[in-house]
Coordinates of C-alpha atoms and ligand atoms in Angstrom, one line a residue:
X418 CA 26.9 -7.1 -46.0
X419 CA 28.3 -3.6 -46.3
X420 CA 25.1 -2.7 -48.1
X421 CA 23.0 -4.2 -45.3
X422 CA 24.8 -2.1 -42.8
X423 CA 24.4 1.0 -44.9
X424 CA 20.7 0.3 -45.1
X425 CA 20.4 -0.1 -41.4
X426 CA 22.2 3.2 -40.9
X427 CA 20.0 5.1 -43.2
X428 CA 16.8 3.5 -42.0
X429 CA 17.6 4.0 -38.4
X430 CA 18.7 7.7 -38.8
X431 CA 15.6 8.5 -40.8
X432 CA 13.4 7.0 -38.0
X433 CA 15.4 8.9 -35.3
X434 CA 14.8 12.2 -37.1
X435 CA 11.1 11.5 -37.3
X436 CA 10.7 10.3 -33.7
X437 CA 8.4 12.5 -31.8
X438 CA 9.0 11.4 -28.2
X439 CA 11.3 9.5 -25.9
X440 CA 9.4 6.3 -26.1
X441 CA 9.8 6.1 -29.8
X442 CA 13.5 6.7 -29.5
X443 CA 13.8 3.9 -27.0
X444 CA 11.9 1.6 -29.4
X445 CA 14.3 2.5 -32.2
X446 CA 17.3 1.8 -30.0
X447 CA 15.9 -1.7 -29.2
X448 CA 15.0 -2.4 -32.8
X449 CA 18.4 -1.6 -34.2
X450 CA 21.0 -1.8 -31.5
X451 CA 19.3 -4.2 -29.0
X452 CA 20.4 -7.8 -28.4
X453 CA 17.8 -9.0 -31.0
X454 CA 18.2 -5.9 -33.0
X455 CA 19.0 -5.8 -36.7
X456 CA 22.6 -4.6 -36.4
X457 CA 23.3 -7.4 -34.0
X458 CA 21.9 -10.0 -36.2
X459 CA 24.0 -8.7 -39.2
X460 CA 27.1 -8.9 -37.0
X461 CA 26.3 -12.4 -36.1
X462 CA 26.8 -13.3 -39.8
X463 CA 30.4 -12.0 -39.7
X464 CA 31.7 -15.5 -39.1
X465 CA 31.2 -16.3 -42.7
X466 CA 33.4 -13.5 -43.9
X467 CA 37.0 -13.8 -45.0
X468 CA 39.8 -12.8 -42.6
X469 CA 40.5 -9.7 -44.7
X470 CA 36.9 -8.6 -44.8
X471 CA 36.2 -9.0 -41.2
X472 CA 38.0 -6.0 -39.8
X473 CA 36.7 -3.8 -42.6
X474 CA 33.1 -4.8 -42.0
X475 CA 33.7 -4.7 -38.2
X476 CA 34.8 -1.1 -38.5
X477 CA 31.8 -0.2 -40.6
X478 CA 29.5 -1.9 -38.1
X479 CA 31.1 0.1 -35.3
X480 CA 30.7 3.3 -37.3
X481 CA 27.0 2.5 -37.9
X482 CA 26.5 1.8 -34.2
X483 CA 28.2 4.9 -33.1
X484 CA 26.3 7.0 -35.6
X485 CA 22.9 5.7 -34.6
X486 CA 23.8 6.0 -30.9
X487 CA 25.0 9.5 -31.3
X488 CA 21.9 10.5 -33.2
X489 CA 19.6 8.9 -30.6
X490 CA 21.4 10.7 -27.8
X491 CA 21.2 14.0 -29.5
X492 CA 17.6 13.6 -30.3
X493 CA 16.9 12.5 -26.7
X494 CA 18.6 15.7 -25.4
X495 CA 16.6 17.8 -27.8
X496 CA 13.3 16.2 -26.8
X497 CA 14.1 16.6 -23.1
X498 CA 15.0 20.2 -23.6
X499 CA 11.8 20.9 -25.5
X500 CA 9.7 19.2 -22.8
X501 CA 11.4 21.3 -20.1
X502 CA 10.8 24.5 -22.0
X503 CA 7.1 23.6 -22.5
X504 CA 6.8 22.9 -18.8
X505 CA 8.4 26.2 -17.8
X506 CA 6.2 28.0 -20.2
X507 CA 3.1 26.4 -18.7
X508 CA 4.1 27.0 -15.2
X509 CA 5.2 30.6 -15.7
X510 CA 4.1 33.0 -13.0
X511 CA 3.5 36.6 -13.7
X512 CA 4.8 38.1 -10.5
X513 CA 3.6 41.6 -11.5
X514 CA -0.1 40.5 -11.4
X515 CA -2.0 42.1 -8.5
X516 CA -2.9 39.6 -5.7
X517 CA -6.4 38.3 -5.3
X518 CA -8.1 39.9 -2.3
X519 CA -8.4 37.6 0.7
X520 CA -11.6 38.1 2.7
X521 CA -10.8 38.8 6.3
X522 CA -13.4 38.2 9.0
X523 CA -14.1 40.4 11.9
X524 CA -15.9 40.3 15.2
X525 CA -19.7 40.4 15.1
X526 CA -21.0 43.8 16.2
X527 CA -22.7 42.2 19.2
X528 CA -19.3 40.7 20.2
X529 CA -17.6 44.0 19.8
X530 CA -20.2 45.8 22.0
X531 CA -20.0 43.2 24.7
X532 CA -16.2 43.3 24.7
X533 CA -16.4 47.1 24.9
X534 CA -18.7 47.0 27.9
X535 CA -16.6 44.3 29.5
X536 CA -13.4 46.4 29.1
X537 CA -15.1 49.4 30.7
X538 CA -16.2 47.5 33.8
X539 CA -13.0 45.5 34.1
X540 CA -11.4 49.0 34.3
X541 CA -13.7 49.7 37.2
X542 CA -12.5 46.6 39.0
X543 CA -15.3 44.2 38.0
X544 CA -14.7 40.6 37.1
X545 CA -16.5 38.9 34.1
X546 CA -18.4 35.8 35.1
X547 CA -20.6 33.3 33.3
X548 CA -23.6 31.2 34.2
X549 CA -25.5 28.3 32.6
X550 CA -28.1 29.0 29.9
X551 CA -30.1 26.0 31.1
X552 CA -31.0 27.2 34.5
X553 CA -32.9 26.0 37.5
X554 CA -36.2 27.6 38.5
X555 CA -34.5 28.4 41.8
X556 CA -31.7 30.6 40.4
X557 CA -33.8 32.2 37.6
X558 CA -36.7 33.1 39.9
X559 CA -36.8 32.1 43.5
X560 CA -33.3 33.3 44.6
X561 CA -34.2 36.6 43.0
X562 CA -37.2 37.1 45.2
X563 CA -39.7 35.7 42.7
X564 CA -41.3 32.7 44.5
X565 CA -43.5 30.3 42.7
X566 CA -46.8 31.9 41.7
X567 CA -45.4 35.4 41.9
X568 CA -47.2 37.6 39.4
X569 CA -44.0 39.3 38.2
X570 CA -42.9 35.9 36.7
X571 CA -45.4 36.8 33.9
X572 CA -43.1 39.7 32.9
X573 CA -40.8 37.0 31.4
X574 CA -42.5 34.4 29.3
X575 CA -40.4 31.3 30.0
X576 CA -39.3 28.2 28.0
X577 CA -39.6 25.5 30.6
X578 CA -37.8 22.2 30.1
X579 CA -39.2 20.5 33.2
X580 CA -41.0 22.0 36.2
X581 CA -37.6 22.9 37.7
X582 CA -35.4 23.4 34.7
X583 CA -35.8 26.2 32.1
X584 CA -33.9 28.3 29.6
X585 CA -32.8 31.4 31.6
X586 CA -35.0 34.4 30.9
X587 CA -32.3 36.9 32.0
X588 CA -28.7 37.0 33.3
X589 CA -29.8 37.9 36.8
X590 CA -29.5 34.3 38.1
X591 CA -25.7 34.9 37.8
X592 CA -26.1 37.5 40.6
X593 CA -27.3 34.8 43.0
X594 CA -24.7 32.2 41.8
X595 CA -21.9 34.7 42.2
X596 CA -23.0 35.8 45.7
X597 CA -23.3 32.1 46.7
X598 CA -19.8 31.6 45.3
X599 CA -18.4 34.3 47.6
X600 CA -20.3 32.9 50.5
X601 CA -21.6 36.0 52.2
X602 CA -18.3 37.2 53.4
X603 CA -16.5 38.9 50.5
X604 CA -17.5 41.9 48.4
X605 CA -18.7 41.1 44.8
X606 CA -18.1 43.1 41.7
X607 CA -19.0 41.3 38.6
X608 CA -20.6 41.6 35.2
X609 CA -22.0 38.7 33.3
X610 CA -22.7 38.8 29.5
X611 CA -24.7 35.9 28.0
X612 CA -27.6 34.6 26.0
X613 CA -31.2 34.6 27.4
X614 CA -34.4 33.1 26.1
X615 CA -38.1 34.2 26.1
X616 CA -41.2 33.0 24.6
X617 CA -41.6 36.1 22.4
X618 CA -42.7 36.4 18.8
X619 CA -39.8 37.8 16.8
X620 CA -40.3 41.3 15.4
X621 CA -38.2 44.4 14.9
X622 CA -37.8 44.8 18.7
X623 CA -38.3 41.3 20.1
X624 CA -36.4 38.1 19.7
X625 CA -36.9 34.7 21.4
X626 CA -33.2 34.7 22.1
X627 CA -31.1 37.7 22.7
X628 CA -28.2 38.8 25.0
X629 CA -28.0 40.6 28.3
X630 CA -25.3 42.0 30.5
X631 CA -25.8 41.8 34.2
X632 CA -23.9 43.9 36.7
X633 CA -23.6 43.4 40.5
X634 CA -21.7 45.3 43.1
X635 CA -22.1 44.1 46.8
X636 CA -20.0 45.5 49.6
X637 CA -20.4 47.4 52.9
X638 CA -21.8 50.8 52.3
X639 CA -22.8 50.6 48.7
X640 CA -25.3 53.3 48.0
X641 CA -27.7 54.5 45.3
X642 CA -25.2 57.3 44.4
X643 CA -22.6 54.6 43.6
X644 CA -25.1 53.1 41.1
X645 CA -25.8 56.5 39.6
X646 CA -22.1 57.3 39.2
X647 CA -21.3 53.9 37.7
X648 CA -24.1 54.2 35.2
X649 CA -23.3 57.7 34.3
X650 CA -19.7 56.7 33.6
X651 CA -21.0 53.8 31.5
X652 CA -23.4 56.0 29.5
X653 CA -20.8 58.6 28.8
X654 CA -18.1 56.2 27.7
X655 CA -20.5 54.2 25.4
X656 CA -22.4 57.1 23.9
X657 CA -20.3 60.3 24.4
X658 CA -19.4 62.7 27.2
X659 CA -22.2 65.0 26.2
X660 CA -24.9 62.5 27.1
X661 CA -26.9 62.9 30.3
X662 CA -28.6 60.1 32.3
X663 CA -31.8 60.1 34.4
X664 CA -33.1 57.5 36.7
X665 CA -36.9 56.8 36.9
X666 CA -38.6 54.8 39.6
X667 CA -39.6 51.3 38.4
X668 CA -40.2 47.9 39.8
X669 CA -38.2 44.7 39.7
X670 CA -38.7 42.0 42.4
X671 CA -34.9 41.7 43.0
X672 CA -34.2 45.4 43.6
X673 CA -35.6 47.9 46.0
X674 CA -35.8 50.7 45.1
X675 CA -35.7 49.9 41.4
X676 CA -34.9 52.3 38.6
X677 CA -34.9 52.5 34.9
X678 CA -32.2 54.5 33.3
X679 CA -32.6 56.8 30.3
X680 CA -30.0 58.7 28.4
X681 CA -30.6 62.0 26.7
X682 CA -31.4 61.8 23.0
X683 CA -28.4 62.4 20.8
X684 CA -30.5 63.5 17.8
X685 CA -32.5 66.3 19.5
X686 CA -30.3 66.9 22.6
X687 CA -33.4 66.7 24.8
X688 CA -35.8 68.8 22.8
X689 CA -37.9 65.9 21.6
X690 CA -37.9 64.1 18.2
X691 CA -39.1 60.9 16.6
X692 CA -36.1 58.9 17.8
X693 CA -36.9 59.5 21.5
X694 CA -40.7 59.6 20.9
X695 CA -40.7 63.3 21.7
X696 CA -39.6 62.8 25.2
X697 CA -35.9 63.8 24.9
X698 CA -34.9 60.6 26.6
X699 CA -34.2 57.0 25.6
X700 CA -34.6 54.0 27.9
X701 CA -31.4 52.0 28.3
X702 CA -31.5 49.6 31.2
X703 CA -33.0 48.5 34.5
X704 CA -31.3 48.4 37.9
X705 CA -31.6 49.2 41.6
X706 CA -30.4 48.4 45.1
X707 CA -30.2 44.7 45.6
X708 CA -33.3 43.5 47.6
X709 CA -32.4 42.4 51.2
X710 CA -34.2 39.1 50.5
X711 CA -31.8 38.4 47.6
X712 CA -28.8 39.2 49.7
X713 CA -30.0 37.0 52.6
X714 CA -30.9 34.1 50.3
X715 CA -27.4 34.2 48.9
X716 CA -25.9 34.2 52.4
X717 CA -25.1 38.0 52.9
X718 CA -26.2 39.8 56.0
X719 CA -28.4 42.6 54.6
X720 CA -27.7 44.7 57.8
X721 CA -24.0 44.6 57.0
X722 CA -23.9 44.4 53.2
X723 CA -25.7 46.4 50.5
X724 CA -25.4 46.4 46.8
X725 CA -26.6 47.5 43.4
X726 CA -27.4 45.6 40.3
X727 CA -28.3 46.4 36.7
X728 CA -29.2 44.6 33.6
X729 CA -29.1 45.7 30.0
X730 CA -29.4 44.4 26.4
X731 CA -26.3 44.8 24.2
X732 CA -28.5 44.6 21.1
X733 CA -30.4 47.7 22.3
X734 CA -27.2 49.5 23.1
X735 CA -25.8 48.7 19.7
X736 CA -29.0 49.7 18.0
X737 CA -29.0 53.1 19.6
X738 CA -25.3 53.6 19.1
X739 CA -25.3 52.7 15.4
X740 CA -28.9 53.6 14.4
X741 CA -29.9 50.0 13.7
X742 CA -33.7 49.6 13.4
X743 CA -34.3 45.9 13.6
X744 CA -33.0 43.4 16.2
X745 CA -33.3 40.6 13.7
X746 CA -30.2 42.0 11.9
X747 CA -28.1 40.6 14.7
X748 CA -29.2 37.0 14.1
X749 CA -30.0 36.7 10.4
X750 CA -26.3 37.0 9.5
X751 CA -26.6 39.0 6.3
X752 CA -23.0 39.7 5.4
X753 CA -23.9 43.1 4.0
X754 CA -25.0 44.1 7.5
X755 CA -22.3 42.3 9.5
X756 CA -19.3 43.5 7.5
X757 CA -20.3 47.2 8.0
X758 CA -19.4 46.9 11.6
X759 CA -16.0 45.2 11.4
X760 CA -14.4 48.5 12.2
X761 CA -16.2 48.6 15.6
X762 CA -14.0 47.8 18.6
X763 CA -12.7 44.2 18.5
X764 CA -13.0 44.1 14.7
X765 CA -10.0 43.5 12.5
X766 CA -10.6 45.8 9.5
Ligands
DAH1045 N1 -33.4 41.0 34.7 C1 -34.1 42.2 34.3 C2 -34.8 41.8 33.0 O1 -34.4 41.0 32.3 C3 -33.2 43.3 34.1 C4 -32.7 43.8 35.4 C5 -33.4 44.8 36.0 C6 -31.6 43.3 35.9 C7 -33.0 45.3 37.2 C8 -31.1 43.8 37.1 C9 -31.8 44.8 37.8 O2 -30.0 43.3 37.7 O3 -31.4 45.2 39.0 O4 -35.8 42.5 32.6

């Protein structure tokens, strides 16, 4: 029996030292020390021993059990320690590595330009308003002194949805909407940025969808000189204090008189070059004194109230300001183009 116990000890210890993982150790424990394990079954035979032999064999059996248990425990600790070290090794962070760059977005150039113009006019006491892109024929045309069949409607090729509904061709309908809102009794000072739509074939200077900013100032005693001063302030703050403006006579059905505004060419300072087509001037926007019919239709007494209005294209402003040669750049979203302008006002880089 002693021999059996000794064999068990040697066999078990050999297996423990070979065990490669915790599962194997657990199996060894069950095989030798478990209820049906070999040590237990040897001990069951102790009843056959003599009185004198029993304590001796009992002590040996205890020693064997203790030895195996101790060995298994030590091996378990060693394996757990090794597993922990491996895990730490695998998860090691090199805190000295440089960080991976995170791409930061920025405002689109068009957004920056619109915000810059908004800020400028807010500073002059204007409010920023919006109007619907799906507009009625009435607000887009009739309320602006363009009755049905008026030849000037052809100036703006229109996407019609029904006979009475269309995609607005300009932001001017917001003039009529705002005046209606103030009901003919209060002064109006507003600008309205927004998308507009025209049945144009896209090329370097045309797009079937683009943006405009409308401006309107209605009060008692508003004069042409107010328009000129406002536009001069606008031109200088957008393009630089050294830029001059000039107003040329023009025609729009909703203003009388109507003007187009040019700014002096930055490249040649007025001498004439290819940028300004040798005229020394670059056209920027249209405007004029609000037509009495437009005031009256919106509920303002044109004997008492006068006003000026203007409309401009932020794309064109941006193109002139940054030397961009194709309006399609604003809409094709090539990141190489877009990210160049993240430093513009409103950008984050
Ligand atoms: N709505 C005109 C257009 O899209 C631009 C314009 C001209 C707006 C004169 C105005 C204005 O308010 O007074 O061509």
